Amino acid sequence: MTKLTPMIQQYLSFKERYPDCILFFRMGDFYEMFFEDAEKASRALGITLTARDKGMPESVPLAGVPYHSADVYLARLVEAGYKVAVCEQVEDPRKAKGIVKRAVTRVITPGTAVSPERLPAKSSRYVVSVASDGEESGLAFLDFSTGEFKATTLRRAEELADELFRLEPAEILVPKSLLDIPGVGEAVREVSLSTEPPVFMDHPEEEAYDPDKARRTLLEHFRADTLEGFGVEGFPQAVRAAGALLYYLRETQEPEDVPPFAVGGDEPITIPNPLSHVTGLSYYSSSDYMVLDESTKRNLELTRTLRDSKPAGSLFWFLDRTVTSMGGRVLRQWLHSPLMDVDRINARLDAVEWMAQDHAYRLDLRSLFQRLSDLERISARIATGSAHARDLRAARETLELIPAIKALAGKAESSKIQEVLEGLDPLEEVVGLLSMALVDEPPSSLRDGGLIRPGYSAEIDELTSVQRDAKSVIAGLEAAERQRSGIPKLKVKYNKVFGYYIEISKAQAASAPSDYIRKQTLVNAERFITPELKELEAKVLGAEDRLIELHYELFVELREKVASRAVQLQENARRLGELDAIAGLAEMAAAKRLTRPEVDESGEIDIKGGWHPVIPELVKTERFVPNDVLLDGQEYQILIITGPNMAGKSTILRQTGLITIMAQMGSFVPAREARIGVVDRIFTRVGASDVLVRGMSTFMVEMTEAANILHNATDKSLVLLDEIGRGTSTFDGLSIAWAVAEFLHDAPGRRAKTMFATHYHELVDLAETRDRVKNYHVLVKEWEGEVIFLRRMVPGSTSRSYGIQVARLAGLPAEVIERAKEILENLESVEHDPAGKPAISKKAGEPRKKDGPVQLSFFPPSEPPADPVAEKVAGQIRDMDLDALTPLEALTLLHEMKAELKK
Ligand code: ADP
Ligand code: MG
């Protein structure tokens, strides 16, 4: 580029300072983007790319969006994974000499960006920051829309990954160097890449993570002398993570410390004090919560279904009967973080039970909740100075409901509810101030006056009356002028261009008094002014300007006064959310006849008449059959569950996991009776459907998940294995499934309660050599040529010959069926060695034949088979995956075998 216009020079200087951002360059009523930014944005936003205008050289690509709808575009760019720097004009363009001064006033990232109105009301949006010294990792997270700010420490990289998955961050911050720390770097990358598009990752400068610097950032922000009160003292990595997070937010929210110039009196775009709603930091321990890793959350469909990733059909969809957004967010947090502490769980259950019992009470309470606004996000806007008048009114109305809520909820005989109510403060002085100062129906704009209630400010009242008087004099003037001129149709009117004027129709214009000054000639009328009219007008308009100014000033003052109670406002919001979440769970419990689970430290899961919470809601054609499940970690540690396809194996596994989660989050459960010994973690390996998410083969995904289970399961875990080994050849799969089950049985400290749904019938032999393994199967019945699913899980293993039954159903000739049965028996008989032990379940440690094959074999290789043709057919049967065969395929195969045998 040979000649750069000064504007483009200015643009490029900003671009240099924010190279990783798309630069929104304010020009009048538009934000313009140039060069490759314009190309990126036009692609991401579907806006037109041009190459002219604005005094630029012809070749500069250009794209723009109107400033008043910029939020929408910002949100979309950020969703698409971009970071955007907003560059504003910071002086009045009309007064500027040369190029208008500009400054970047905000950097927008996924975690911080979007105005709260655009967030889904019932979910949180966390920015998460991680620091690590290799030994230990600190993690801090902040919800920018509410100010919630917490930190913790994690020992192992897997724990870090789990916690990150749990939080579902919108944005991850790490120092670049962290990515090179073995284990930790991979964990962060894995989480980031687990979504499409990947979770946005950014790297604050290393200095921000410096222990002293981070500490100072926190102390300065909270105006504190010590971090003791926040409980983070003594957790250096947590302090580093939290400090860097705040530092980063300050950099993005106030990058250059310049307020933008407000064009045409519109509201400034930046908020005066963007972080003042971050009022506290608290330390939490991740061992307070059950661990739910990403694949478990996905497989159990906690918030989204596997099939279409939609909320409808998920557990949250089923459970959520909250009436406020605050309650919805609390419930979602509870769902993602089931408790481990029996007392805390029972306190929640007590509260839910109390509310579930009394319908009238719950109805009254919930109808009060219905009138609450989202006080949490409103408080954040108040604290940051971006709240509108209607926000303040909503805050007042919400606070006004607190005494009624306290009175009603206070009847509850529940320590949990009482404790929640104790910290709920009706803030009478705030309510009093707001009702005195603010009108009942404030306008949506802050720049049109009409905000402050009469009687609150003497100056406003006086100006209002001056304005009113002048207006009525003007109105009186119309009558006087009609008389004087003798023109009965003379009118006094107002418009924005001329202010007040007198209008007379063309026909009568000639009789206008001589002191009228002509202003404008229309087709049918003439418009005039008089000095007297203009004098009155000056009074009215002067008063109006001053009034608008005063209303605004007093409003801002009012907002600041309310902001001084932001901490309590947020506290109130959290507590109202908790009450709503409890009431929502109670509502659910009553509506769906759920049962209070008995939660204890027994380590047992004993469910009687349990059902899947969601399936009966979705499938109305078949009555849902409840089932019992007993896992006691002793006799019943591992349940091997067999049964044909579609029998209901996966469903039983899932419902057991869901019931456990519901119990530990403090919810009633779908069962006739349930006793749940707290579980520290649920592992799942469910279905082979969700393949290739991260570009791995099914089998690789499956084995990675299996490895994770074997490394991390404890005696207190619940492991749900569904069709493990399916992604590989029969023998590989079977042997891996077998070994995994043995490991979970034998390895000390890893004896997780395990449910193992499998199509490998061979696995039922495990029960013969392992004490704590029990066989179950899901009943089906063959009746008049149809398979009927009974859906009942009963002890014992199922018949092995489903494949052959299916073949019969498909109409295979009787002789073929008979022969197939013989062959099958033959195969099965060799599964037991002469001593009667299952041939493929040698105990670990028992000597294996030195020269024996590592691959399992049903036939000792040393003995040549008696009949080579039969052996070949047997081999074919052996390699069949009966569950995967269609009847037609089975038929074809049998034809081939028969032909083979006839040879
Ligand atoms: P499997 O894992 O044995 O192949 P699933 O658990 O996937 O079978 O169940 C298949 C379908 O059967 C489910 O989608 C559900 O609609 C239905 N089903 C499962 N269990 C029950 C039950 N206990 N009562 C009624 N319907 C059930
Ligand atoms: Mg299944």
PDB file of C-alpha atoms in Angstrom, residues 2 45 78 92 97 113-114 144 161 185 187 190 232 236 283 336 357 372 418 511 540 623 748 757 829 844:
ATOM      1  CA  THR A   2       1.663   3.191  -1.127  1.00  0.00           C
ATOM      2  CA  LEU A  45     -22.196 -13.001   9.739  1.00  0.00           C
ATOM      3  CA  VAL A  78     -17.941 -14.740  19.459  1.00  0.00           C
ATOM      4  CA  ASP A  92     -17.206  14.458  19.482  1.00  0.00           C
ATOM      5  CA  LYS A  97      -9.690  18.472  14.362  1.00  0.00           C
ATOM      6  CA  ALA A 113     -19.099 -10.706  25.936  1.00  0.00           C
ATOM      7  CA  VAL A 114     -22.609 -11.043  25.350  1.00  0.00           C
ATOM      8  CA  PHE A 144     -19.671 -12.800  34.245  1.00  0.00           C
ATOM      9  CA  ALA A 161     -10.214 -32.499  33.199  1.00  0.00           C
ATOM     10  CA  GLY A 185      -1.601 -29.501  29.028  1.00  0.00           C
ATOM     11  CA  ALA A 187      -6.228 -32.282  29.904  1.00  0.00           C
ATOM     12  CA  GLU A 190      -8.889 -32.313  25.515  1.00  0.00           C
ATOM     13  CA  VAL A 232      -8.005 -19.277  49.355  1.00  0.00           C
ATOM     14  CA  PRO A 236      -1.207 -20.836  45.842  1.00  0.00           C
ATOM     15  CA  TYR A 283     -12.884 -21.698  47.820  1.00  0.00           C
ATOM     16  CA  HIS A 336     -23.999 -31.230  37.596  1.00  0.00           C
ATOM     17  CA  GLN A 357     -46.263 -32.938  51.269  1.00  0.00           C
ATOM     18  CA  LEU A 372     -39.846 -12.678  40.826  1.00  0.00           C
ATOM     19  CA  GLN A 418     -34.800 -21.971  57.631  1.00  0.00           C
ATOM     20  CA  SER A 511     -55.804  37.675   6.684  1.00  0.00           C
ATOM     21  CA  VAL A 540     -40.693  24.985  27.532  1.00  0.00           C
ATOM     22  CA  ARG A 623     -46.219 -49.388  29.832  1.00  0.00           C
ATOM     23  CA  PRO A 748      -7.960 -53.711  45.700  1.00  0.00           C
ATOM     24  CA  ALA A 757     -24.669 -55.318  29.965  1.00  0.00           C
ATOM     25  CA  SER A 829     -19.053 -78.293  25.709  1.00  0.00           C
ATOM     26  CA  ALA A 844      -4.872 -64.853  36.860  1.00  0.00           C
TER      27      ALA A 844
END
